[in-house]
CSV table of C-alpha atoms in Angstrom, one decimal:
chain,number,residue,atom,x,y,z
A,11,SER,CA,5.7,-13.8,-1.3
A,12,ALA,CA,8.3,-10.9,-0.1
A,13,VAL,CA,8.7,-10.6,3.9
A,14,ILE,CA,9.9,-7.0,5.1
A,15,SER,CA,11.4,-5.9,7.8
A,16,GLN,CA,12.1,-2.5,9.4
A,17,LYS,CA,14.3,-0.8,11.4
A,18,PRO,CA,14.1,1.4,13.6
A,19,SER,CA,9.8,0.0,14.4
A,20,ARG,CA,9.4,3.6,15.8
A,21,ASP,CA,11.8,6.4,17.4
A,22,ILE,CA,10.9,10.5,18.4
A,23,CYS,CA,13.6,12.4,17.3
A,24,GLN,CA,13.4,16.1,17.9
A,25,ARG,CA,13.7,18.9,14.8
A,26,GLY,CA,16.8,19.7,13.0
A,27,THR,CA,18.4,16.3,12.8
A,28,SER,CA,18.5,13.1,10.8
A,29,LEU,CA,16.6,9.9,11.3
A,30,THR,CA,17.5,7.0,8.6
A,31,ILE,CA,15.1,3.7,8.1
A,32,GLN,CA,16.0,0.2,6.9
A,33,CYS,CA,14.4,-1.8,5.1
A,34,GLN,CA,15.6,-5.5,4.5
A,35,VAL,CA,13.8,-7.8,2.4
A,36,ASP,CA,13.7,-12.0,2.7
A,37,SER,CA,14.0,-12.5,-0.9
A,38,GLN,CA,16.0,-10.3,-4.0
A,39,VAL,CA,13.7,-7.7,-5.6
A,40,THR,CA,14.3,-5.1,-8.1
A,41,MET,CA,11.7,-2.8,-7.3
A,42,MET,CA,11.2,-1.1,-4.0
A,43,PHE,CA,9.5,1.7,-3.2
A,44,TRP,CA,8.8,4.4,-0.5
A,45,TYR,CA,5.2,5.6,1.1
A,46,ARG,CA,4.9,8.0,3.9
A,47,GLN,CA,1.6,7.8,5.8
A,48,GLN,CA,0.8,11.2,7.5
A,49,PRO,CA,-1.3,10.4,10.9
A,50,GLY,CA,-5.2,10.1,9.7
A,51,GLN,CA,-4.5,9.8,6.4
A,52,SER,CA,-3.9,7.7,2.6
A,53,LEU,CA,-0.5,6.5,2.1
A,54,THR,CA,1.0,8.6,-0.4
A,55,LEU,CA,4.8,7.2,-2.5
A,56,ILE,CA,7.7,9.3,-1.9
A,57,ALA,CA,10.0,7.0,-4.3
A,58,THR,CA,11.0,4.3,-6.4
A,59,ALA,CA,14.2,2.7,-5.4
A,60,ASN,CA,15.6,0.0,-7.5
A,61,GLN,CA,19.3,-1.6,-7.4
A,62,GLY,CA,21.6,0.1,-10.0
A,63,SER,CA,19.9,3.5,-10.1
A,64,GLU,CA,19.0,6.7,-8.9
A,65,ALA,CA,15.9,6.6,-7.4
A,66,THR,CA,13.0,8.8,-8.8
A,67,TYR,CA,11.0,11.0,-7.0
A,68,GLU,CA,7.4,11.6,-6.9
A,69,SER,CA,6.0,15.2,-7.1
A,70,GLY,CA,6.6,16.7,-3.3
A,71,PHE,CA,9.5,15.1,-2.4
A,72,VAL,CA,13.1,16.2,-3.2
A,73,ILE,CA,16.1,14.2,-2.9
A,74,ASP,CA,18.0,16.9,-0.8
A,75,LYS,CA,14.8,15.9,1.7
A,76,PHE,CA,14.9,12.3,1.2
A,77,PRO,CA,17.4,10.3,0.5
A,78,ILE,CA,17.6,6.8,-0.6
A,79,SER,CA,19.9,4.8,-1.6
A,80,ARG,CA,19.3,1.2,-2.8
A,81,PRO,CA,22.7,-1.2,-2.4
A,82,ASN,CA,22.0,-4.7,-3.2
A,83,LEU,CA,18.7,-6.3,-4.2
A,84,THR,CA,17.7,-6.8,-0.8
A,85,PHE,CA,18.4,-3.7,1.8
A,86,SER,CA,17.1,-0.2,1.1
A,87,THR,CA,17.7,2.7,3.4
A,88,LEU,CA,14.9,5.8,3.8
A,89,THR,CA,16.7,9.1,5.0
A,90,VAL,CA,14.9,11.9,6.5
A,91,SER,CA,16.6,15.3,6.9
A,92,ASN,CA,16.2,18.0,8.8
A,93,MET,CA,13.5,17.0,10.3
A,94,SER,CA,10.4,18.9,11.3
A,95,PRO,CA,7.1,18.2,13.8
A,96,GLU,CA,5.7,17.7,9.9
A,97,ASP,CA,7.4,14.8,8.8
A,98,SER,CA,5.8,13.4,11.9
A,99,SER,CA,4.3,9.8,9.7
A,100,ILE,CA,4.7,6.3,9.1
A,101,TYR,CA,7.4,5.5,6.6
A,102,LEU,CA,6.6,2.5,4.4
A,103,CYS,CA,8.8,0.3,2.7
A,104,SER,CA,7.0,-1.8,-0.3
A,105,VAL,CA,8.7,-4.1,-3.0
A,106,ARG,CA,6.9,-5.8,-6.0
A,107,THR,CA,7.4,-9.2,-6.7
A,108,GLY,CA,6.3,-11.4,-10.0
A,109,GLN,CA,5.1,-9.6,-13.4
A,110,GLY,CA,1.9,-9.6,-15.7
A,111,TRP,CA,-1.0,-11.6,-13.9
A,112,VAL,CA,0.6,-12.3,-10.8
A,113,GLU,CA,2.7,-8.6,-10.3
A,114,THR,CA,1.7,-8.1,-6.3
A,115,GLN,CA,3.0,-5.4,-4.0
A,116,TYR,CA,4.4,-7.0,-0.6
A,117,PHE,CA,5.1,-3.7,2.4
A,118,GLY,CA,6.7,-3.7,5.2
A,119,PRO,CA,5.7,-3.1,9.3
A,120,GLY,CA,6.2,0.8,8.6
A,121,THR,CA,8.5,3.1,11.2
A,122,ARG,CA,6.7,5.1,13.0
A,123,LEU,CA,7.6,8.5,13.2
A,124,LEU,CA,7.1,11.3,15.7
A,125,VAL,CA,8.8,15.1,15.2
A,126,LEU,CA,9.4,17.4,18.1
B,19,ASP,CA,-3.5,5.9,-12.6
B,20,ALA,CA,-7.1,5.5,-12.8
B,21,LYS,CA,-9.0,6.5,-9.7
B,22,THR,CA,-11.5,5.2,-8.3
B,23,THR,CA,-14.1,6.1,-5.5
B,24,GLN,CA,-15.2,4.4,-2.8
B,25,PRO,CA,-17.5,5.6,0.6
B,26,ASN,CA,-15.6,6.3,3.0
B,27,SER,CA,-16.9,4.0,5.5
B,28,MET,CA,-18.5,1.0,6.2
B,29,GLU,CA,-20.1,-1.3,8.8
B,30,SER,CA,-21.4,-4.6,9.9
B,31,ASN,CA,-22.2,-7.3,11.7
B,32,GLU,CA,-20.0,-10.4,13.1
B,33,GLU,CA,-20.7,-13.2,10.5
B,34,GLU,CA,-22.3,-11.3,7.8
B,35,PRO,CA,-21.4,-10.7,4.3
B,36,VAL,CA,-20.0,-7.5,3.2
B,37,HIS,CA,-20.1,-5.5,0.4
B,38,LEU,CA,-17.9,-3.2,-0.7
B,39,PRO,CA,-18.3,-1.1,-3.5
B,40,CYS,CA,-15.3,0.8,-5.8
B,41,ASN,CA,-16.2,3.6,-9.2
B,42,HIS,CA,-13.9,3.9,-11.3
B,43,SER,CA,-15.2,4.5,-15.0
B,44,THR,CA,-12.0,5.9,-16.9
B,45,ILE,CA,-10.6,2.9,-16.4
B,46,SER,CA,-8.8,0.9,-19.1
B,47,GLY,CA,-8.3,-1.8,-21.0
B,48,THR,CA,-5.4,-3.0,-19.6
B,49,ASP,CA,-6.0,-1.7,-15.3
B,50,TYR,CA,-6.3,-4.9,-13.4
B,51,ILE,CA,-8.4,-4.1,-10.3
B,52,HIS,CA,-5.9,-4.5,-6.9
B,53,TRP,CA,-7.8,-4.7,-3.3
B,54,TYR,CA,-5.2,-4.1,-0.5
B,55,ARG,CA,-6.7,-3.9,3.2
B,56,GLN,CA,-4.5,-2.5,6.2
B,57,LEU,CA,-5.3,-3.7,9.8
B,58,PRO,CA,-5.0,-1.4,12.3
B,59,SER,CA,-0.8,-0.2,12.7
B,60,GLN,CA,0.2,-2.5,10.0
B,61,GLY,CA,1.4,-1.8,6.7
B,62,PRO,CA,-1.5,-2.8,3.4
B,63,GLU,CA,-1.8,-6.4,2.3
B,64,TYR,CA,-2.6,-8.3,-0.5
B,65,VAL,CA,-6.3,-9.0,-0.8
B,66,ILE,CA,-7.5,-9.6,-4.3
B,67,HIS,CA,-7.3,-8.6,-7.7
B,68,GLY,CA,-9.4,-8.9,-11.5
B,69,LEU,CA,-9.2,-8.4,-14.1
B,70,THR,CA,-12.2,-9.2,-16.4
B,71,SER,CA,-13.8,-12.4,-14.7
B,72,ASN,CA,-15.2,-12.8,-11.1
B,73,VAL,CA,-11.9,-14.0,-9.1
B,74,ASN,CA,-12.3,-16.2,-5.6
B,75,ASN,CA,-9.6,-17.0,-3.1
B,76,ARG,CA,-9.2,-17.6,0.7
B,77,MET,CA,-9.9,-13.9,1.5
B,78,ALA,CA,-12.6,-13.0,-0.8
B,79,SER,CA,-14.6,-12.8,-3.7
B,80,LEU,CA,-14.5,-10.2,-6.2
B,81,ALA,CA,-16.8,-9.1,-8.8
B,82,ILE,CA,-16.6,-6.9,-11.4
B,83,ALA,CA,-19.2,-5.1,-13.9
B,84,GLU,CA,-18.9,-5.9,-17.4
B,85,ASP,CA,-18.5,-2.8,-18.4
B,86,ARG,CA,-15.0,-2.8,-16.0
B,87,LYS,CA,-16.2,0.5,-14.6
B,88,SER,CA,-17.4,-0.9,-11.1
B,89,SER,CA,-15.9,-3.9,-9.3
B,90,THR,CA,-17.0,-5.4,-5.5
B,91,LEU,CA,-14.9,-6.9,-3.0
B,92,ILE,CA,-17.1,-9.5,-0.8
B,93,LEU,CA,-15.9,-10.4,2.6
B,94,HIS,CA,-18.2,-13.5,2.5
B,95,ARG,CA,-18.1,-13.9,6.4
B,96,ALA,CA,-16.9,-11.0,8.5
B,97,THR,CA,-14.9,-10.7,11.7
B,98,LEU,CA,-13.6,-8.4,13.7
B,99,ARG,CA,-10.1,-9.2,12.5
B,100,ASP,CA,-11.8,-7.8,9.0
B,101,ALA,CA,-12.4,-4.0,10.9
B,102,ALA,CA,-9.6,-2.4,8.7
B,103,VAL,CA,-8.9,0.4,5.1
B,104,TYR,CA,-9.8,-1.3,2.3
B,105,TYR,CA,-8.5,-0.1,-0.2
B,106,CYS,CA,-9.5,-0.8,-4.1
B,107,ILE,CA,-6.8,-0.1,-6.3
B,108,LEU,CA,-6.5,0.3,-10.9
B,109,ARG,CA,-2.5,-1.3,-11.5
B,110,ASP,CA,-1.7,-0.2,-15.2
B,111,GLY,CA,-0.5,-3.6,-16.2
B,112,GLN,CA,2.5,-2.6,-19.2
B,113,ALA,CA,3.4,0.7,-17.2
B,114,GLY,CA,5.2,-1.0,-14.0
B,115,THR,CA,4.7,1.6,-11.4
B,116,ALA,CA,4.5,1.6,-8.0
B,117,LEU,CA,0.8,1.3,-6.5
B,118,ILE,CA,-1.0,4.4,-5.8
B,119,PHE,CA,-3.3,4.8,-3.5
B,120,GLY,CA,-6.6,6.5,-2.6
B,121,LYS,CA,-8.5,7.2,0.5
B,122,GLY,CA,-10.0,3.8,1.0
B,123,THR,CA,-13.7,2.4,2.7
B,124,THR,CA,-12.7,1.9,6.7
B,125,LEU,CA,-14.8,-1.2,7.2
B,126,SER,CA,-16.0,-2.0,10.8
B,127,VAL,CA,-17.3,-5.0,12.3
B,128,SER,CA,-19.3,-4.9,15.2
B,129,SER,CA,-19.5,-8.5,17.4
């Protein structure tokens, strides 16, 4: 299993500013993921962040808007840049442990972002 | 990953069994069937998964159709705490990619 914490848990930001979200895991994991959950919607994958390589972004998400760092096997950050009200969402960090049959994804509690 | 189809919402009474259906007619041989749920104001949590045979754990049971084109998550005795959005997700066991979430089923439990 994996226990994930995120900071901040919530924030209110002004448009045009940037916010960096931190994700800390209690064990070393290779694969980490960042998701966005817009109000009343399901989760959408933003990017995959593997330690030692560049993050891989899903269609509709770009590095300039959502830069990601992955400095080691227990930590990652996601920055939401030049924010607009449309960026108001919950941002969730996730990690995958195990392989094959025992492979499982764990999720952090999320960071609730409101952009004014 | 192949797509799944779930009802938007279901209702249940406390202490009654709940059967949450999921259709996945385009499932491939290497796809695992995963169920996650998201309680209010929390991140998703793992519930159960299977490949071909029915599975049981302390949270739920997973019944998989013989042709694997559908599955049912069974909560044996619903509690108020089981009110959540339940996601049925196919994960390619060989691809190593992240889980892709559909819209899920919102389960309401009444006392």
